[in-house]
Amino acid sequence: FKTIVKNLSVLCNDSDNGVVVSSLNLLTKLSKKNLLDDFDCTQIFKLTSDEAQNVRNAAAKFLSSYLFNGKIKKSIKSKNKEEIN
């Protein structure tokens, strides 16, 4: 998956908004399946201020999925396990 994720990440910089939105949608689906480990969201965060509304929406959808279902959820679970022990 690492090469696929890297290619999708590169496609997020494409000049065609349709390509950007499609790659963000695929990244969102991968995120929901917890298949993105240590993914750098910096470039996608910048897309939340893009001039195209569909790009902004797709970037925001990815970030909310990745951050709230992925990293933050994992850190909460690990903290809860530490409290139980």
Coordinates of C-alpha atoms in Angstrom, one line a residue:
F1 CA 0.0 0.0 0.0
K2 CA 2.9 2.4 0.6
T3 CA 3.5 3.0 -3.2
I4 CA -0.3 3.4 -3.8
V5 CA -0.6 5.9 -1.0
K6 CA 2.5 7.8 -2.2
N7 CA 1.0 8.0 -5.7
L8 CA -2.3 9.1 -4.4
S9 CA -0.6 11.7 -2.3
V10 CA 1.2 13.0 -5.4
L11 CA -2.1 13.1 -7.3
C12 CA -3.4 15.5 -4.7
N13 CA -1.2 18.2 -6.3
D14 CA -2.6 17.7 -9.8
S15 CA -4.0 20.7 -11.6
D16 CA -7.3 18.9 -12.5
N17 CA -9.6 19.2 -9.5
G18 CA -11.4 16.0 -10.5
V19 CA -8.2 14.0 -10.1
V20 CA -7.5 15.7 -6.7
V21 CA -11.0 14.9 -5.4
S22 CA -10.8 11.3 -6.6
S23 CA -7.5 10.7 -4.9
L24 CA -8.7 12.3 -1.7
N25 CA -11.8 10.1 -1.8
L26 CA -9.6 7.0 -2.2
L27 CA -7.4 8.1 0.7
T28 CA -10.5 8.6 2.8
K29 CA -11.6 5.1 2.1
L30 CA -8.1 3.8 3.0
S31 CA -8.2 5.8 6.2
K32 CA -11.6 4.3 7.2
K33 CA -10.1 0.9 6.8
N34 CA -7.1 2.0 9.0
L35 CA -4.7 1.3 6.2
L36 CA -2.8 4.6 6.5
D37 CA 0.1 4.4 9.0
D38 CA 2.2 7.5 9.7
F39 CA 0.7 9.5 6.8
D40 CA 1.8 13.1 6.4
C41 CA -1.3 15.2 6.2
T42 CA 0.5 18.5 5.7
Q43 CA -0.2 18.8 2.0
I44 CA -3.8 17.8 2.4
F45 CA -4.3 20.3 5.2
K46 CA -3.3 23.0 2.8
L47 CA -6.0 21.8 0.4
T48 CA -8.7 22.8 2.9
S49 CA -8.0 26.4 1.8
D50 CA -8.2 25.6 -1.9
E51 CA -10.3 27.9 -4.1
A52 CA -12.4 25.0 -5.4
Q53 CA -15.2 24.0 -3.0
N54 CA -15.2 20.3 -4.0
V55 CA -11.4 20.1 -3.2
R56 CA -11.9 21.8 0.1
N57 CA -14.7 19.5 1.0
A58 CA -12.9 16.3 0.0
A59 CA -9.8 17.4 2.0
A60 CA -11.8 18.2 5.1
K61 CA -13.6 14.8 4.8
F62 CA -10.3 13.0 4.6
L63 CA -8.8 14.9 7.5
S64 CA -11.7 14.3 9.7
S65 CA -11.7 10.6 8.8
Y66 CA -8.0 10.2 9.3
L67 CA -7.6 12.3 12.5
F68 CA -10.7 11.4 14.3
N69 CA -11.0 7.7 13.3
G70 CA -7.4 7.0 13.1
K71 CA -4.7 8.7 15.2
I72 CA -6.8 10.3 17.8
K73 CA -9.0 7.2 18.3
K74 CA -5.9 5.0 18.6
S75 CA -4.3 7.4 21.2
I76 CA -7.5 7.4 23.2
K77 CA -7.7 3.6 23.2
S78 CA -4.0 3.3 24.3
K79 CA -4.6 5.9 27.1
N80 CA -7.7 3.9 28.3
K81 CA -5.6 0.7 28.3
E82 CA -3.0 2.4 30.5
E83 CA -5.6 3.6 32.9
I84 CA -7.1 0.1 33.2
N85 CA -3.6 -1.3 34.0

